[in-house]
XYZ file of C-alpha atoms in Angstrom:
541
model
C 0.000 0.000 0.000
C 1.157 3.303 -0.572
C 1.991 5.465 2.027
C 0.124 8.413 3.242
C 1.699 12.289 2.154
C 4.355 13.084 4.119
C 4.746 15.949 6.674
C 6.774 18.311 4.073
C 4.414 17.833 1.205
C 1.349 18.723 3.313
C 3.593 22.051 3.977
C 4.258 22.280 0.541
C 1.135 22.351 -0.563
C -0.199 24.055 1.956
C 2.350 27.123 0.898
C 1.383 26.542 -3.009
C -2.544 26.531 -2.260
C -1.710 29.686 0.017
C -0.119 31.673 -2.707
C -2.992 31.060 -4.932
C -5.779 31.818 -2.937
C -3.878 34.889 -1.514
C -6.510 36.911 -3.035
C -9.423 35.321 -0.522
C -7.434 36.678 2.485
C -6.253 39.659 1.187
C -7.725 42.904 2.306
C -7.411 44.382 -1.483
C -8.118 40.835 -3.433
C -9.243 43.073 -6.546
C -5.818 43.632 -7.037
C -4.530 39.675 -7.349
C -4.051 39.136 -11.316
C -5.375 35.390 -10.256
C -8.779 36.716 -8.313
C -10.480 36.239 -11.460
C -9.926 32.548 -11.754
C -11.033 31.933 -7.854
C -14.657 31.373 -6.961
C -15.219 32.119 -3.250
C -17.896 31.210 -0.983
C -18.423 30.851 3.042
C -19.907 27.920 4.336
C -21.709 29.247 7.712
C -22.519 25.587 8.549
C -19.697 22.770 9.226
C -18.813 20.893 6.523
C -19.233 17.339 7.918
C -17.732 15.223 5.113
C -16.168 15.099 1.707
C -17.269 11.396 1.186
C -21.080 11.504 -1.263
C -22.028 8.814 1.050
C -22.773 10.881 3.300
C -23.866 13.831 1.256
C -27.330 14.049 3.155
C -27.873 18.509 3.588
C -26.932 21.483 1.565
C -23.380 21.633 3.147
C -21.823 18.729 2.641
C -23.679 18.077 -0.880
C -22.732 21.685 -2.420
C -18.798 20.774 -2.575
C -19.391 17.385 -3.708
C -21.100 18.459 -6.230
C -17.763 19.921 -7.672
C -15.934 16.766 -6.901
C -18.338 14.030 -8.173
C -20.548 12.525 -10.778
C -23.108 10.275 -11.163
C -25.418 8.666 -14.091
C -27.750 11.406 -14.600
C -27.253 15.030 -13.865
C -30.778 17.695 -13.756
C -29.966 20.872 -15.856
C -31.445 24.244 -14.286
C -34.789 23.163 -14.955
C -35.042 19.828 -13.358
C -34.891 17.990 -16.553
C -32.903 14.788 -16.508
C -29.548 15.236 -18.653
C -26.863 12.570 -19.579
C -23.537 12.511 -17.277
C -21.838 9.590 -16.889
C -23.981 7.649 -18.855
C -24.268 8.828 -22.537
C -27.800 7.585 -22.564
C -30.197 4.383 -21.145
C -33.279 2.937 -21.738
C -36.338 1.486 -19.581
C -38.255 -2.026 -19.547
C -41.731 -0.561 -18.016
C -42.431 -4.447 -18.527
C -39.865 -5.886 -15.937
C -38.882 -2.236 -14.099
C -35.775 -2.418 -15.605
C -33.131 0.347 -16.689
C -29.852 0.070 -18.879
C -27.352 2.459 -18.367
C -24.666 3.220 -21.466
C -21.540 4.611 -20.443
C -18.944 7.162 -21.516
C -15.306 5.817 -21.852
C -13.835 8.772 -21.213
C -14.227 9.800 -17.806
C -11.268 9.794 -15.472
C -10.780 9.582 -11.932
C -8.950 12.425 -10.325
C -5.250 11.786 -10.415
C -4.047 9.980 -7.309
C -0.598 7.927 -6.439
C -2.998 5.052 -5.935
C -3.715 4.452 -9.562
C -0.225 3.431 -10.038
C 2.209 4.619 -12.760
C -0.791 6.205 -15.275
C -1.938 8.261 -11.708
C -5.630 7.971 -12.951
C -8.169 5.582 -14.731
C -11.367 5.537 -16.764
C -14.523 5.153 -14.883
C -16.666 2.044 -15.652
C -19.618 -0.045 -14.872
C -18.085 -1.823 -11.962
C -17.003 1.134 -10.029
C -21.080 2.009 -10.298
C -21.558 -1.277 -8.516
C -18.846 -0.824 -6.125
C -20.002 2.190 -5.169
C -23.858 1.293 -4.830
C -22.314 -1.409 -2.951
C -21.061 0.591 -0.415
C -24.036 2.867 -0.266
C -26.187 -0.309 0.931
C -22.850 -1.122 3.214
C -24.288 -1.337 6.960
C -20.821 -0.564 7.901
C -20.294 2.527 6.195
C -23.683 3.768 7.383
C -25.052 6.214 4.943
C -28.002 7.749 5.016
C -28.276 7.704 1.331
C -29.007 3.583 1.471
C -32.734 4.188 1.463
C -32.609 5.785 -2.707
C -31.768 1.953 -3.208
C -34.504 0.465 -1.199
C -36.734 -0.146 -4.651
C -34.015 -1.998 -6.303
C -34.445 -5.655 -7.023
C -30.193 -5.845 -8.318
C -27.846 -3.824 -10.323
C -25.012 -5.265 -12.103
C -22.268 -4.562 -14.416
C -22.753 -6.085 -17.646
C -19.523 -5.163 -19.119
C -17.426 -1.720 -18.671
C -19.603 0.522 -20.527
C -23.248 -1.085 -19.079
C -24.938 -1.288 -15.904
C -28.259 -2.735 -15.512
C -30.611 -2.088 -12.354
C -34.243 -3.385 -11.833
C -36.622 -2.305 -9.478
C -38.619 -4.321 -6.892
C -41.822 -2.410 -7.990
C -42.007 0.456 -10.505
C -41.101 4.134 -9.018
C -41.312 6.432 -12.313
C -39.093 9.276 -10.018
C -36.165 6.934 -10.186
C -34.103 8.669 -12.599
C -34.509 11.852 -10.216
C -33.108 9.780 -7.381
C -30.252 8.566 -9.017
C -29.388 12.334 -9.442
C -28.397 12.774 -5.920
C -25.173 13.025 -5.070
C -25.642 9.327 -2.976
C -25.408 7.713 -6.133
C -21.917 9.254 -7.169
C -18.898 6.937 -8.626
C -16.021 6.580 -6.316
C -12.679 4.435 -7.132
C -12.454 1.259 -4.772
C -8.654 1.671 -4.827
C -8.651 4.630 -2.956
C -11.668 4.788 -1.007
C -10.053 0.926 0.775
C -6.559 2.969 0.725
C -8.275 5.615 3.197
C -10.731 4.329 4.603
C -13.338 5.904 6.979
C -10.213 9.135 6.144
C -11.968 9.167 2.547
C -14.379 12.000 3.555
C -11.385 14.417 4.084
C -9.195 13.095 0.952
C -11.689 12.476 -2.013
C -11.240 11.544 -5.529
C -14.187 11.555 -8.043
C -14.167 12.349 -11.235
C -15.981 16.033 -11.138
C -14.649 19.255 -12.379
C -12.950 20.002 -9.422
C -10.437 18.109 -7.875
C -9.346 18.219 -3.748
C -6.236 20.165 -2.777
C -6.407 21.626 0.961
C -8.950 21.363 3.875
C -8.727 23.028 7.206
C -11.568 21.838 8.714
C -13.646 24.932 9.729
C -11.243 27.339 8.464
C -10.870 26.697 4.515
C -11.242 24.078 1.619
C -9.664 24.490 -1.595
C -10.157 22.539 -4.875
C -8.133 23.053 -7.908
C -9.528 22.544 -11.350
C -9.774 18.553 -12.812
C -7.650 19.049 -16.124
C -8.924 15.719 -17.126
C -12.845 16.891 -17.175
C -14.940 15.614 -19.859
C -17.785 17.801 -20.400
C -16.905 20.752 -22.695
C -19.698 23.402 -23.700
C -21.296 24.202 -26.477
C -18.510 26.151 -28.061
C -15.938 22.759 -27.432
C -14.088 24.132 -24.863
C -13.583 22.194 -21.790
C -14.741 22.830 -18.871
C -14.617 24.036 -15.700
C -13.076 27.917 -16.705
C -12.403 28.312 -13.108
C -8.984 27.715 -11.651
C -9.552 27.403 -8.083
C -12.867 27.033 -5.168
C -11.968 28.420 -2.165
C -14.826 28.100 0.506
C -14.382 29.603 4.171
C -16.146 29.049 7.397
C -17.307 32.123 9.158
C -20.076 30.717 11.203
C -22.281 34.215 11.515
C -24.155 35.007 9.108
C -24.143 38.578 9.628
C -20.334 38.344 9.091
C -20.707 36.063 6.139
C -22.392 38.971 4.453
C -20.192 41.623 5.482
C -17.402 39.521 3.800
C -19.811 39.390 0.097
C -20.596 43.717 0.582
C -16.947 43.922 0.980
C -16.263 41.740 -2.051
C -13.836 38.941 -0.050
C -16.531 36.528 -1.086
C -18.166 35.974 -4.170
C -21.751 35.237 -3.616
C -24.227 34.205 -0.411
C -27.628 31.862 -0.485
C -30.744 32.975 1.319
C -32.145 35.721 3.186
C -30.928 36.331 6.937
C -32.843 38.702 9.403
C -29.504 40.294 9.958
C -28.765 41.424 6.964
C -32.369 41.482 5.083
C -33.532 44.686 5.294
C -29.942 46.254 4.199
C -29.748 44.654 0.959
C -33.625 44.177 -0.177
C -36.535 46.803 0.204
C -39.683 45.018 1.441
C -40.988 44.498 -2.118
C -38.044 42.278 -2.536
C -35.606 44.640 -4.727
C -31.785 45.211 -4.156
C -31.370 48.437 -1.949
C -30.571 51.144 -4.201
C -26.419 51.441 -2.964
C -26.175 47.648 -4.354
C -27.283 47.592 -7.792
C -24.067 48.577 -9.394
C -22.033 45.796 -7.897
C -24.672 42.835 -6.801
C -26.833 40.524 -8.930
C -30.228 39.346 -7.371
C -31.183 36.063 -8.939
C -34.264 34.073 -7.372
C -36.393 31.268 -8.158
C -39.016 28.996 -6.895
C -37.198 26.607 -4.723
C -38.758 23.056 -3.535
C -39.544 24.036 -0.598
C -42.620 24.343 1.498
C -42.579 26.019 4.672
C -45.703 24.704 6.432
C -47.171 23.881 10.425
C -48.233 20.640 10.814
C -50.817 18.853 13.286
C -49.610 15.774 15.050
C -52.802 13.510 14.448
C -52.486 11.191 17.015
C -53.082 14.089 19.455
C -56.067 13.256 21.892
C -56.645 16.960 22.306
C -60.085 18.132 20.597
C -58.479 21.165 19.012
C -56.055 18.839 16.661
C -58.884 16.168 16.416
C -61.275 19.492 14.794
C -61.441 19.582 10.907
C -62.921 22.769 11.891
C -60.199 23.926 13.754
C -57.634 22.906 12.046
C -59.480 24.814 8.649
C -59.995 28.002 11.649
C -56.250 28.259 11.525
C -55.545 28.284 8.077
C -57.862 30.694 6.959
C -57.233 33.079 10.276
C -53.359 34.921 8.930
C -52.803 36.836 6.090
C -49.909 34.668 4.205
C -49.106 37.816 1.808
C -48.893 40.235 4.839
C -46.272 37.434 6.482
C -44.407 36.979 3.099
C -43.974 41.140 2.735
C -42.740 42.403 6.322
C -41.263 39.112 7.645
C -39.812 37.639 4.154
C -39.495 41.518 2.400
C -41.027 39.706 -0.532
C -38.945 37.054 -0.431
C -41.432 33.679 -0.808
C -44.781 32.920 -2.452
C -48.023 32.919 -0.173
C -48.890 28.977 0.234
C -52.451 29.658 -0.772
C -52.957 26.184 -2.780
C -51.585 23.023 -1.998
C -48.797 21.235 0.220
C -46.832 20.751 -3.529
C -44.250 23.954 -4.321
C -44.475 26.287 -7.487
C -41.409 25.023 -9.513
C -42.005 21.303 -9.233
C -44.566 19.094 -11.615
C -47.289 18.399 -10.279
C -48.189 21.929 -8.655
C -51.589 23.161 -9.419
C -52.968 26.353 -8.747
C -55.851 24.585 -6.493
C -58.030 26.306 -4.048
C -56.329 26.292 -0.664
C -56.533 29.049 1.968
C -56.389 32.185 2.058
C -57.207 35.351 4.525
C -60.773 34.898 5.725
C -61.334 36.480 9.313
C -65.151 35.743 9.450
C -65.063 32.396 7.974
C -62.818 31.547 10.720
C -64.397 32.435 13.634
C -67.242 30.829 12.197
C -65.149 27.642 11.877
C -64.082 28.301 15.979
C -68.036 28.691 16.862
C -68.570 25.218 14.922
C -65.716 23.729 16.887
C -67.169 25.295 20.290
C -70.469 24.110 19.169
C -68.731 20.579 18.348
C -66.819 20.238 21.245
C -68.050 22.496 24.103
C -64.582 23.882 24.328
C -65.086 27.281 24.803
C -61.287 27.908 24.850
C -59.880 26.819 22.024
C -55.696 26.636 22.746
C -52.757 25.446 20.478
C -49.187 25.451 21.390
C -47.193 25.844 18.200
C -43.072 24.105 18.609
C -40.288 25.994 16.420
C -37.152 27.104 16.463
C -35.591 30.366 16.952
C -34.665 31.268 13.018
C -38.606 30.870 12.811
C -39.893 32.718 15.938
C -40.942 35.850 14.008
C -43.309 33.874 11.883
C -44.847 31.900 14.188
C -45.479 35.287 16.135
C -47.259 36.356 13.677
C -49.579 33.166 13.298
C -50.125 33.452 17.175
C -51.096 37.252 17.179
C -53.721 36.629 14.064
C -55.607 33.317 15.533
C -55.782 34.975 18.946
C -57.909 37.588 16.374
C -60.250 34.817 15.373
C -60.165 33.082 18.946
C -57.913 30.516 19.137
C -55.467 31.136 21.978
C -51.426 30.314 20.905
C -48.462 29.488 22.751
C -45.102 29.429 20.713
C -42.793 27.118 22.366
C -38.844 27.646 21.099
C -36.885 24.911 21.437
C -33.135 23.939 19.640
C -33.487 22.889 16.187
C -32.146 18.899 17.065
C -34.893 19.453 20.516
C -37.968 20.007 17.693
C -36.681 17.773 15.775
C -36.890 14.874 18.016
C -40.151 15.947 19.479
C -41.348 16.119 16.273
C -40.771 12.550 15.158
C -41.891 10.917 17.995
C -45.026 12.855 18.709
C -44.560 14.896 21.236
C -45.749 17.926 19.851
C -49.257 18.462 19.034
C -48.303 21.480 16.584
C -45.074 22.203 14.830
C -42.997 24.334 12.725
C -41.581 22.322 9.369
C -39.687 22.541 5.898
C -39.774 20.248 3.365
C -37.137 20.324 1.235
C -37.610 18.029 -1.934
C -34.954 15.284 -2.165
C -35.532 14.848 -5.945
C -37.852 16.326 -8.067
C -41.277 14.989 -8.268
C -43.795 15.725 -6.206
C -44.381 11.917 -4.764
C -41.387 13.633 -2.175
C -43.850 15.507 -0.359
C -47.267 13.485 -1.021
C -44.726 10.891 0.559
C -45.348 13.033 3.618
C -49.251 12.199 4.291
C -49.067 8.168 2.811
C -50.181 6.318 5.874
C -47.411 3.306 5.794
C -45.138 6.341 6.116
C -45.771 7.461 9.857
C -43.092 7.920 11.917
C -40.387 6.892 12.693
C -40.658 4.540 9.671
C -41.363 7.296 7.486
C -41.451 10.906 6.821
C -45.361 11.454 7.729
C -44.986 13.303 11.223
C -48.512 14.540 11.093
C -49.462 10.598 11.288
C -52.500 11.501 8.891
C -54.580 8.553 7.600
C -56.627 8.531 4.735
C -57.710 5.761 2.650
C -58.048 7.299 -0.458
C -55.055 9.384 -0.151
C -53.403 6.218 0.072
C -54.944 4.439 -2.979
C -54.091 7.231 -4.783
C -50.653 7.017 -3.930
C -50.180 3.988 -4.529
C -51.989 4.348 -8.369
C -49.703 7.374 -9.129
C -46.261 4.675 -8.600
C -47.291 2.664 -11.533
C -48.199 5.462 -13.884
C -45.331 6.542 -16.085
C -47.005 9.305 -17.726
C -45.967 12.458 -15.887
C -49.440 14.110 -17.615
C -51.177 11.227 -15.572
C -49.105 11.342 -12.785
C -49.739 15.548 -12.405
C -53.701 14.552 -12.349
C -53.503 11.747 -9.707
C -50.766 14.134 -7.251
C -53.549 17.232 -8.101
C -56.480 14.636 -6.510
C -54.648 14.000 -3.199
C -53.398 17.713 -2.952
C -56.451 18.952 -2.634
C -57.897 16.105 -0.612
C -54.944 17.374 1.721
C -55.986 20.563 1.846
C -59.664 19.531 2.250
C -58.285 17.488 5.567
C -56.035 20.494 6.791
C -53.519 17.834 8.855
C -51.035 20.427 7.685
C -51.326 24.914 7.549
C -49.212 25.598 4.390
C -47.153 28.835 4.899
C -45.188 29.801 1.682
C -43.478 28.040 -0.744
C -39.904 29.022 -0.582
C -37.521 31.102 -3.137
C -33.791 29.716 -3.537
C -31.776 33.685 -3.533
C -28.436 34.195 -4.112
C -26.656 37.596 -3.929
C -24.205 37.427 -6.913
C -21.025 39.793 -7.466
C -21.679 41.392 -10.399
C -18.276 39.763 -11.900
C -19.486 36.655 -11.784
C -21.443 34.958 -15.114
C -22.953 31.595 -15.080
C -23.518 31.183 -12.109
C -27.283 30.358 -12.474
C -29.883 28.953 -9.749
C -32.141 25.545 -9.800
C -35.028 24.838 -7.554
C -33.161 22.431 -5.353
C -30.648 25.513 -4.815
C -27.733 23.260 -5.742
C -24.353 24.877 -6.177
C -22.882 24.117 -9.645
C -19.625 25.808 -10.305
C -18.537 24.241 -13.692
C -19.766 26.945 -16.117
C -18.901 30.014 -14.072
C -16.438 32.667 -14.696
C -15.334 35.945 -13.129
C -14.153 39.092 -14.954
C -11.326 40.491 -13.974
């Protein structure tokens, strides 16, 4: 086996990697010849591994996404796009899909490889690496996007099969993830568990330098295969430098200073100094920022714990009392300064297939506290009280919800608790009312119908609302075996609105992926799953 680097090259590079990135810790980094070939970002969360294993939140899956590849790729729209595999076809007969590889994709070089220092990718690193997703000692979280497979198998270098158990027509969008990434066995059994701090894939970017919550460095993969549309290769960028203030406030001090090159999402701290409450830059930024926005899958939502034996969560009529008694627009202006899209239809986002503009809730005072006078009526509760459980980042909004149902009648307690506190209380049903995000894991909107299918109730599933509802779930279970997304939209349409019918859940808003660009930066672009691509920008000088 070959031996780890040695104490001197670590300095070595360290001093090399220093001298390139000088212009990220340089007070005047306009003034580095280089700066134009660096993309910088901060990373106000830890960075918990390198390793797409474990690739499981935004953090840890927007640098692997520089680093790794899978099958399939989703362009800026969603749409499923070759990567690794040139092109495939499906069996809807037997479930089964045939993936047709590229021959020229090479591993990052590494000492491992022997005297070539790299290799081509094939079919049996795919099944190596699925392997070791399903691994129970390697642990990832990821293991579940295989649960529906029957097998997968190399057939030769350039072809891997894999059939499903049953048919799941999102499939494709799973295999997207970063999970389901290609890693070389030779040097993921030459580190080890130490694989999630020395990577090699075969992405644009290749690992140089990480200083675990201080910086992380990749270089640019002069092997990459993908080229653009003019034949040049790609990535243009020399260097990624990311850097780990953990305040956000000081994160965007950094981007108005220009020391970083762009920042995602919209912090109370900073909000109302870079966007007017209509949701346009602040007049002193225009000349140097770029605002870009789109609908992102997420849906910001309260949900009722349905196992409650309380008589308020039991109430249809309650439950509706609440959703009709807050103005969502009102929220999304002075809390949000425009920044997200009243949820006044159903549980599914704007931006993902299968959203509908169906009638859902919106502002109605009276027909609220006619709702709470059918509940009193219902239940002889005369005193109708909810106690809503968030987190801090959300305390403003559910504020807001408490001083508008106190309006109608309902009397609100907001109970703030740490995010992992609500979390756990939350999957084991110990709050009656809660403060959620769901953040689509691929796109289709079976992700978040996923969330009221009855065989899904926690902890063996994602349904933390425990709703039940037969024909939800015959629906469900219908939309899995149609193929047709134009069939599919019709069947997710029926059981959004039976959702909102039920009211188990109070949608909020559907959230906006933002990013606050430097206006030197070009391609940057923005997809609703707010993934961080970096292989088509470029900075100007």
């Amino acid at each position: 086996m070959i031996s780890r680097p040695t104490f001197n090259f670590r300095y070595s590079l360290l001093c090399f990697v220093a001298i390139l990135i000088a212009c990220v810790s340089c007070s005047d980094s306009s003034n580095s010849d280089r700066d134009h070939l660096v993309f910088r970002y901060n990373e106000h969360s830890n960075i918990s591994s390198l390793d797409p294993a474990f690739a499981r939140n935004p953090q840890n899956i927007w640098p692997s996404n520089q680093l790794f590849n899978g099958l399939v790729q989703l362009d800026d729209s969603l749409s499923i796009q070759p990567d690794i595999a040139k092109r495939w076809e499906i069996n809807d007969s037997t479930y089964t899909y045939t993936f047709f590889l590229r021959d020229d994709v090479y591993f990052h070089k590494h000492d491992v490889f022997g005297s070539d220092s790299t290799r081509t990718a094939n079919a049996y690193d795919f099944e190596y690496s699925f392997n070791r997703l399903l691994d129970p000692q390697v642990a990832s979280p990821g293991s579940w996007v295989l649960s529906n497979v029957d097998y997968y198998r190399a057939e030769n270098d350039t072809t891997f099969t894999i059939q499903l158990k049953q048919p799941f027509p999102a499939f494709l969008g799973l295999l997207s993830m970063r999970y389901c990434s290609v890693v070389p066995e030779e040097v993921v059994e030459h580190y080890g568990s130490d694989f999630r701090s020395h990577p090699v894939g075969t992405g644009p970017f290749q690992f140089k330098l990480w200083e675990e919550n201080v910086k992380l460095v990749f270089r640019k993969n002069p092997l990459y295969f993908e080229k653009d549309e003019t034949g040049a290769s790609l990535p243009y960028l020399e260097a990624v430098a990311i850097t780990f203030l953990p305040d956000k406030q000081s994160e965007f001090l950094q981007f108005a200073q220009g020391k970083i090159d762009f920042i995602s999402g919209l912090d109370n701290s900073y909000k109302d100094e870079i966007l007017t409450t209509t949701g346009e830059l602040q007049e002193k930024y225009k000349d140097r920022v770029n605002l870009i926005t789109t609908p992102y899958l997420n849906t910001e939502y309260l949900g009722f714990f349905m196992g409650a034996d309380t008589p308020e969560i039991k109430s249809r009529y309650l439950r509706q009392a609440v959703n009709y008694g807050f103005d969502r627009q009102k929220m999304i202006t002075y809390l949000r300064n425009g920044m997200g899209i009243p949820a006044e239809h159903g549980f599914i986002p704007m931006g993902l297939p299968g959203f509908d503009y169906i009638e859902g809730y919106t502002y109605k005072p009276e027909k609220a506290r006619q709702l709470v006078k059918q509940y009193i009526q219902e239940t002889g509760d005369t005193e109708p009280e909810i106690v809503i459980g968030t987190n801090s980042q959300y305390l403003d909004i559910c504020e807001y919800v408490q001083r508008e149902l106190e309006k109608i009648g309902i009397k609100v307690t907001v109970d703030v608790m740490p995010p992992s506190t609500l979390r756990q209380m939350k999957s084991s049903g110990e709050l009656d009312v809660f403060r959620a995000s769901w953040v689509a894991d691929y796109p289709d909107a079976e992700n978040y119908l996923s969330l009221l299918y009855s065989p899904n109730f926690t902890p063996n599933g994602p349904n933390y609302m425990h709703f039940y509802n037969e024909t939800m779930d015959s629906l469900y279970l219908k939309a899995l075996s149609v193929t047709d997304i134009e069939q599919r939209k019709l069947l997710y349409t029926q059981m959004d609105s039976l959702i909102i019918a039920e009211a188990p859940i109070v949608p909020l808003y559907y959230d906006k992926a933002i990013r606050f660009v430097n206006h030197k930066v070009t391609g940057l672009g923005i997809n609703p799953q707010n993934f961080l691509f970096l292989k088509r920008v470029k900075k100007e000088r």
